[in-house]
Coordinates of C-alpha atoms in Angstrom, one line a residue:
M330 CA 152.3 79.4 126.8
S331 CA 152.1 82.7 128.6
S332 CA 152.2 85.9 126.5
L333 CA 154.8 87.3 128.9
L334 CA 157.9 87.1 126.8
H335 CA 161.2 88.9 127.0
H336 CA 163.0 88.9 123.6
S337 CA 166.8 89.3 123.5
Y338 CA 169.7 88.2 121.5
C339 CA 173.1 87.1 122.8
S340 CA 176.0 85.7 120.7
S341 CA 179.5 84.8 121.6
S342 CA 180.8 86.3 118.4
P343 CA 180.6 90.0 117.7
L344 CA 180.7 89.4 114.0
T345 CA 177.7 87.1 114.2
S346 CA 175.9 89.5 116.4
R347 CA 176.4 92.5 114.1
S348 CA 175.5 90.6 111.0
S349 CA 172.2 89.5 112.6
L350 CA 170.9 93.0 112.6
K351 CA 167.3 92.3 112.1
L352 CA 165.4 91.4 115.3
N353 CA 163.5 88.2 115.1
F354 CA 160.7 87.4 117.5
F355 CA 158.8 84.4 118.7
I356 CA 155.5 84.2 116.9
P357 CA 152.6 83.3 119.2
S358 CA 149.5 81.5 117.9
S359 CA 147.6 84.0 115.8
R360 CA 144.1 85.1 117.1
I361 CA 143.3 86.6 113.7
P362 CA 143.2 84.5 110.5
A363 CA 146.0 85.2 108.0
S364 CA 145.1 86.8 104.7
Q365 CA 146.8 88.1 101.6
N366 CA 146.8 91.6 103.2
A367 CA 148.3 90.6 106.5
V368 CA 151.2 92.6 107.8
R369 CA 154.2 90.3 108.0
C370 CA 157.9 90.7 108.4
N371 CA 160.7 88.5 107.1
L372 CA 162.1 86.3 109.9
V373 CA 165.6 85.0 109.5
E374 CA 166.0 82.8 112.5
P375 CA 164.1 82.4 115.9
L376 CA 165.3 84.7 118.7
K377 CA 166.8 83.2 121.9
Y378 CA 164.6 84.2 124.8
E379 CA 163.6 83.1 128.3
N380 CA 160.1 83.6 129.5
G381 CA 159.8 86.8 131.6
K382 CA 163.5 87.4 132.2
P383 CA 166.4 88.8 130.2
F384 CA 168.4 86.1 128.4
A385 CA 171.8 87.7 129.1
P386 CA 173.1 86.9 132.6
Y387 CA 174.4 89.5 135.0
L388 CA 175.8 89.6 138.5
S389 CA 175.0 92.3 141.0
S390 CA 176.4 91.6 144.5
S391 CA 175.5 93.7 147.5
T392 CA 177.3 93.8 150.8
T393 CA 176.3 95.9 153.8
T394 CA 178.8 97.3 156.3
D395 CA 178.6 99.9 159.0
Q396 CA 179.8 102.6 156.7
A397 CA 178.3 101.8 153.3
T398 CA 176.2 99.6 151.0
T399 CA 178.4 98.5 148.1
T400 CA 177.0 97.5 144.7
T401 CA 179.6 96.2 142.4
T402 CA 178.5 95.6 138.8
T403 CA 180.5 92.8 137.1
T404 CA 179.7 90.3 134.4
T405 CA 179.3 86.6 133.9
A406 CA 179.1 86.7 130.1
P407 CA 181.1 84.2 128.1
S408 CA 184.8 84.6 127.8
I409 CA 184.9 87.3 125.2
S410 CA 188.1 89.3 124.5
N411 CA 188.1 93.0 124.0
A412 CA 191.3 92.7 122.0
H413 CA 189.6 93.5 118.7
D414 CA 188.8 97.0 120.0
T415 CA 190.8 98.0 123.1
R416 CA 189.6 101.6 123.1
L417 CA 185.9 100.9 123.5
R418 CA 184.5 100.5 127.1
I419 CA 181.0 100.0 128.3
F420 CA 180.0 100.5 131.9
S421 CA 176.7 99.9 133.6
G422 CA 175.0 101.8 136.4
T423 CA 172.7 100.2 138.8
A424 CA 169.4 101.3 137.1
N425 CA 169.2 98.6 134.5
P426 CA 172.2 96.2 134.6
A427 CA 170.3 93.5 132.6
L428 CA 170.0 95.7 129.6
S429 CA 173.6 96.8 129.9
Q430 CA 174.7 93.1 129.9
E431 CA 172.6 92.4 126.8
I432 CA 174.1 95.3 124.9
A433 CA 177.6 94.2 125.8
C434 CA 176.7 90.6 124.8
Y435 CA 175.4 91.8 121.4
M436 CA 178.6 93.7 120.8
G437 CA 180.8 90.9 121.9
L438 CA 182.3 92.8 124.8
E439 CA 182.5 92.5 128.5
L440 CA 181.1 95.1 130.8
G441 CA 183.7 97.3 132.4
R442 CA 184.5 96.8 136.1
I443 CA 183.0 99.6 138.2
K444 CA 182.4 99.9 142.0
I445 CA 179.3 101.9 143.0
K446 CA 178.7 102.5 146.7
R447 CA 175.9 104.2 148.7
F448 CA 177.0 105.4 152.1
A449 CA 174.7 105.4 155.1
D450 CA 173.7 109.0 154.5
G451 CA 172.7 108.2 150.9
E452 CA 175.7 109.7 149.2
I453 CA 177.0 107.8 146.1
Y454 CA 180.6 106.8 145.5
V455 CA 181.9 105.6 142.1
Q456 CA 185.3 104.1 141.3
L457 CA 186.3 102.6 138.0
Q458 CA 188.1 99.3 138.5
E459 CA 190.1 99.5 135.2
S460 CA 191.9 102.1 133.1
V461 CA 189.9 104.2 130.6
R462 CA 192.7 106.6 129.7
G463 CA 192.3 107.5 126.0
C464 CA 189.2 105.3 125.7
D465 CA 185.8 105.8 124.1
V466 CA 183.5 105.2 127.1
Y467 CA 179.8 104.4 127.1
L468 CA 177.8 104.7 130.3
V469 CA 174.5 102.9 130.2
Q470 CA 172.1 104.4 132.8
P471 CA 168.4 105.2 132.3
T472 CA 167.1 107.9 134.7
C473 CA 164.1 105.8 135.6
P474 CA 162.5 105.7 139.1
P475 CA 164.0 106.5 141.5
A476 CA 164.8 109.3 139.0
N477 CA 166.9 111.5 141.2
E478 CA 169.1 108.6 142.5
N479 CA 169.8 107.3 139.1
L480 CA 170.4 110.7 137.6
M481 CA 172.9 111.6 140.3
E482 CA 174.6 108.2 139.9
L483 CA 175.0 108.9 136.1
L484 CA 176.5 112.3 136.8
I485 CA 179.1 110.9 139.2
M486 CA 179.9 108.1 136.7
I487 CA 180.6 110.7 134.1
D488 CA 182.7 112.7 136.4
A489 CA 184.7 109.6 137.4
C490 CA 185.4 108.9 133.7
R491 CA 186.4 112.5 133.0
R492 CA 188.9 112.5 135.9
A493 CA 190.2 109.2 134.6
S494 CA 191.2 110.8 131.3
A495 CA 188.7 109.1 129.1
K496 CA 188.9 110.4 125.5
N497 CA 185.2 110.5 124.9
I498 CA 182.3 109.9 127.3
T499 CA 178.8 109.0 125.9
A500 CA 175.9 108.8 128.3
V501 CA 173.6 106.1 127.0
I502 CA 170.2 107.0 128.4
P503 CA 167.5 104.5 127.3
Y504 CA 164.9 106.4 129.3
F505 CA 165.4 110.2 129.8
G506 CA 163.7 111.3 133.0
Y507 CA 162.3 114.8 133.3
A508 CA 161.7 114.7 129.6
R509 CA 158.0 115.7 130.1
A510 CA 159.1 119.0 131.7
D511 CA 160.2 120.3 128.4
R512 CA 158.3 123.6 128.3
K513 CA 156.4 126.1 130.4
T514 CA 152.6 125.4 130.3
Q515 CA 151.9 127.9 133.2
G516 CA 153.7 130.8 134.6
R517 CA 156.6 130.4 137.1
E518 CA 157.3 126.8 136.1
S519 CA 160.7 125.3 135.6
I520 CA 161.9 123.6 132.4
A521 CA 163.6 120.6 134.2
A522 CA 164.5 118.9 130.9
K523 CA 166.9 121.7 130.1
L524 CA 168.3 121.7 133.6
V525 CA 169.1 118.0 133.4
A526 CA 170.6 118.4 130.0
N527 CA 172.9 121.1 131.5
L528 CA 173.9 118.9 134.4
I529 CA 174.9 116.0 132.1
T530 CA 176.9 118.4 129.9
E531 CA 178.6 120.1 132.7
A532 CA 179.5 116.8 134.4
G533 CA 181.7 116.0 131.4
A534 CA 179.7 114.0 128.8
N535 CA 180.7 114.5 125.2
R536 CA 177.7 112.9 123.6
V537 CA 174.3 111.5 124.6
L538 CA 172.5 108.5 123.1
A539 CA 168.8 108.5 124.0
C540 CA 165.9 106.3 123.0
D541 CA 162.4 107.7 122.3
L542 CA 162.6 111.2 123.9
H543 CA 159.2 112.5 124.9
S544 CA 159.6 115.3 122.5
G545 CA 162.1 116.0 119.8
Q546 CA 162.8 119.5 121.1
S547 CA 164.6 118.0 124.1
M548 CA 167.6 117.3 121.8
G549 CA 168.0 121.0 121.4
Y550 CA 168.5 121.4 125.2
F551 CA 171.9 119.7 125.0
D552 CA 174.9 121.7 123.9
I553 CA 176.6 118.4 122.9
P554 CA 175.7 116.0 120.1
V555 CA 172.6 113.8 120.7
D556 CA 171.9 110.5 118.9
H557 CA 168.2 109.9 119.1
V558 CA 167.0 106.4 118.2
Y559 CA 163.5 105.0 118.2
G560 CA 162.2 101.9 120.0
Q561 CA 159.1 101.8 117.8
P562 CA 160.7 99.7 115.0
V563 CA 161.3 96.9 117.5
I564 CA 157.5 96.9 118.4
L565 CA 156.6 97.2 114.7
D566 CA 158.6 94.1 113.9
Y567 CA 156.8 92.2 116.6
L568 CA 153.4 93.3 115.5
A569 CA 154.3 92.3 112.0
S570 CA 154.8 88.8 113.1
K571 CA 151.2 88.5 114.4
Y572 CA 149.5 88.2 111.0
I573 CA 147.1 91.0 111.8
C574 CA 145.0 91.8 108.7
S575 CA 145.8 95.3 107.5
D576 CA 142.1 95.8 106.5
D577 CA 141.2 95.3 110.2
L578 CA 143.9 97.4 111.7
V579 CA 143.6 101.0 113.0
V580 CA 146.4 102.9 114.8
V581 CA 145.2 105.1 117.7
S582 CA 146.9 108.0 119.3
P583 CA 145.9 108.3 122.9
D584 CA 146.1 112.1 122.7
V585 CA 146.5 114.9 120.2
G586 CA 150.2 115.4 121.1
G587 CA 151.0 111.9 119.9
V588 CA 149.4 112.2 116.5
A589 CA 152.8 112.6 114.6
R590 CA 154.1 109.4 116.3
A591 CA 151.0 107.4 115.6
R592 CA 150.9 108.6 112.0
A593 CA 154.4 107.5 111.4
F594 CA 153.7 104.2 113.1
A595 CA 150.6 103.6 111.0
K596 CA 152.5 104.4 107.8
K597 CA 154.9 101.5 108.6
L598 CA 151.9 99.2 109.1
S599 CA 150.8 99.1 105.5
D600 CA 149.6 102.7 105.9
A601 CA 146.8 101.8 108.3
P602 CA 144.1 104.3 109.1
L603 CA 144.5 106.6 112.1
A604 CA 142.2 107.4 115.0
I605 CA 142.7 110.0 117.7
V606 CA 141.5 110.2 121.3
D607 CA 140.6 113.7 122.4
K608 CA 141.8 114.1 125.9
R609 CA 141.4 116.9 128.4
R610 CA 143.9 116.9 131.3
H611 CA 142.8 118.5 134.5
G612 CA 146.0 117.9 136.5
H613 CA 149.3 116.0 136.5
N614 CA 148.8 112.2 136.0
V615 CA 145.0 112.9 135.7
A616 CA 143.3 112.5 132.3
E617 CA 139.7 112.6 131.1
V618 CA 138.7 111.2 127.7
M619 CA 136.3 113.4 125.8
N620 CA 135.9 112.2 122.3
L621 CA 137.1 109.8 119.6
I622 CA 138.1 111.0 116.1
G623 CA 138.0 108.2 113.6
D624 CA 136.3 104.8 113.0
V625 CA 137.3 101.8 115.1
K626 CA 134.1 99.7 114.9
G627 CA 134.9 96.0 114.3
K628 CA 138.7 96.7 114.0
V629 CA 141.9 95.8 115.9
A630 CA 143.0 99.0 117.6
V631 CA 146.7 99.5 118.3
M632 CA 147.3 102.3 120.7
V633 CA 150.8 103.9 120.4
D634 CA 152.5 106.1 123.0
D635 CA 156.1 106.8 124.1
M636 CA 155.5 105.9 127.7
I637 CA 153.0 104.4 130.1
D638 CA 153.1 106.1 133.6
T639 CA 150.0 105.6 135.6
A640 CA 148.2 104.2 132.5
G641 CA 145.3 106.6 133.1
T642 CA 145.4 108.0 129.6
I643 CA 145.7 104.8 127.7
A644 CA 143.2 102.9 129.9
K645 CA 140.5 105.5 129.5
G646 CA 141.3 105.5 125.8
A647 CA 140.9 101.7 125.6
A648 CA 137.6 101.9 127.4
L649 CA 136.4 104.4 124.9
L650 CA 137.6 102.2 122.0
H651 CA 135.6 99.3 123.3
Q652 CA 132.5 101.5 123.6
E653 CA 132.9 102.5 120.0
G654 CA 133.0 98.9 118.9
A655 CA 136.7 98.0 118.6
R656 CA 137.2 94.2 118.5
E657 CA 140.6 94.1 120.2
V658 CA 142.9 96.7 121.7
Y659 CA 146.7 96.5 121.8
A660 CA 148.8 98.9 123.9
C661 CA 152.3 99.7 122.6
S662 CA 154.8 101.8 124.4
T663 CA 158.6 102.1 124.5
H664 CA 159.0 103.1 128.2
A665 CA 157.1 101.3 131.0
V666 CA 157.3 103.6 134.0
F667 CA 154.4 101.8 135.6
S668 CA 153.6 104.1 138.5
P669 CA 150.7 102.9 140.7
P670 CA 147.9 102.1 139.8
A671 CA 149.2 101.3 136.3
I672 CA 149.3 97.5 136.7
E673 CA 145.7 97.3 137.9
R674 CA 144.5 99.3 135.0
L675 CA 146.5 97.4 132.4
S676 CA 145.6 94.0 133.7
S677 CA 141.9 94.8 134.0
G678 CA 141.0 93.1 130.7
L679 CA 140.8 96.2 128.5
F680 CA 143.8 95.1 126.5
Q681 CA 144.5 92.0 124.4
E682 CA 148.2 92.6 124.9
V683 CA 150.4 95.3 126.4
I684 CA 153.7 95.5 124.4
I685 CA 156.7 97.4 126.0
T686 CA 160.4 97.4 125.7
N687 CA 163.1 96.9 128.4
T688 CA 164.4 100.5 128.5
I689 CA 163.1 100.5 132.1
P690 CA 163.4 97.3 134.1
V691 CA 160.1 95.8 135.1
S692 CA 160.1 93.9 138.4
E693 CA 158.6 90.4 138.5
Q694 CA 155.9 91.5 140.8
N695 CA 154.6 93.8 138.1
Y696 CA 154.2 91.0 135.5
F697 CA 150.7 90.2 134.3
P698 CA 149.5 87.8 131.6
Q699 CA 148.9 90.4 128.9
L700 CA 152.4 91.8 129.2
T701 CA 155.1 91.4 126.5
I702 CA 158.6 92.8 126.9
L703 CA 160.8 93.3 123.9
S704 CA 164.5 94.0 124.0
V705 CA 166.2 97.1 122.6
A706 CA 169.7 95.8 123.3
N707 CA 170.4 95.1 119.6
L708 CA 169.2 98.5 118.6
L709 CA 171.4 100.3 121.2
G710 CA 174.4 98.0 120.7
E711 CA 174.4 98.6 116.9
T712 CA 174.0 102.3 117.5
I713 CA 177.0 102.3 119.8
W714 CA 179.1 100.5 117.2
R715 CA 178.2 103.1 114.6
V716 CA 178.9 106.1 116.8
H717 CA 182.2 104.5 117.8
D718 CA 183.0 103.9 114.1
D719 CA 181.8 107.3 113.0
C720 CA 179.1 105.8 110.8
S721 CA 175.6 107.0 110.1
G722 CA 172.8 105.9 112.4
G723 CA 170.1 105.8 109.6
F724 CA 170.3 102.1 109.0
E725 CA 167.6 99.5 108.4
P726 CA 165.7 98.0 110.1
Y727 CA 166.1 100.6 112.8
S728 CA 165.8 103.7 110.7
S729 CA 164.0 106.8 112.1
L730 CA 160.3 106.9 111.9
G731 CA 160.6 110.4 110.5
I732 CA 158.8 112.2 113.2
D733 CA 161.5 114.8 114.2

């Protein structure tokens, strides 16, 4: 069976969904013998999944006219009534409708009806197809490539909800674009992350729900509350199902800036040892590996990063790990940006498995045998419930990795 799996969960009952809080993953045949020291999670029941595609269905219909191209996001989910909470609304942008549908399915809700049009000159038009007056509205829209298009669409969606008298508007941003432009590294540079935060705030958002921001300081750029959740526990749960012997495991940070993230990740994996790749960057999207700090000889190396863009950093790091005697190399990342030539680098044989989440949609043409996609729909869905119910977000098994 191909290792390209997309894990998701969909239930017709919101009570069943919320009670099944722990993610459960398909367990592939182990390549490493089990031992008493193996890292292993408790599985409750197998997860429903479909190879390579999201389990939750969605419908996106496009019609082209002389004046505009219309994309209307609707839902083909089971007949689920919103009667149990008539003040909660979830709307999806066009960036990742599959994830939005999975979130709504987990919560036992239907996606709100919304019309999104792009005129011939590229302008975006948004109209809500149902009343949101006095409602708690959640807009699911990652600002993934094309970042500017998706960001502008999110801003117009927020404005439409504000003008429709929504009580609270929460921007659910699984992937926050421009997050890497969070400081000035040279003179006369912009801090685009702060600019985008201001745009979202001024558009009318009351709260932001983000997943794995590139740096924790980005939360401070918003003048509104920010709920920051981590996708790493989803990956940890999957790795725990693989029976990797803890004595053979080493967690590797691909650069010095990711040491805190890798240390927290290693602590969750039976306090595995840590290795660091020393990287010297000579330009944007260009990296050069200089040295390795730590011992990886004969071990299973798990490289952890928040995103994979062109895969230059993680691919050169994996090549160095193999040179230093690593037995296998796994790449783990929450956000799969996959800018060219990322696919060629990741599928070149350096990695035993590349594990990502569905915060950014991955087109089928970018699938390769080593790719595994995990769903964060349950994580985001449960967080939305707790924000809506004014509950704490520090719940198991999705508690913070403690790196902020």
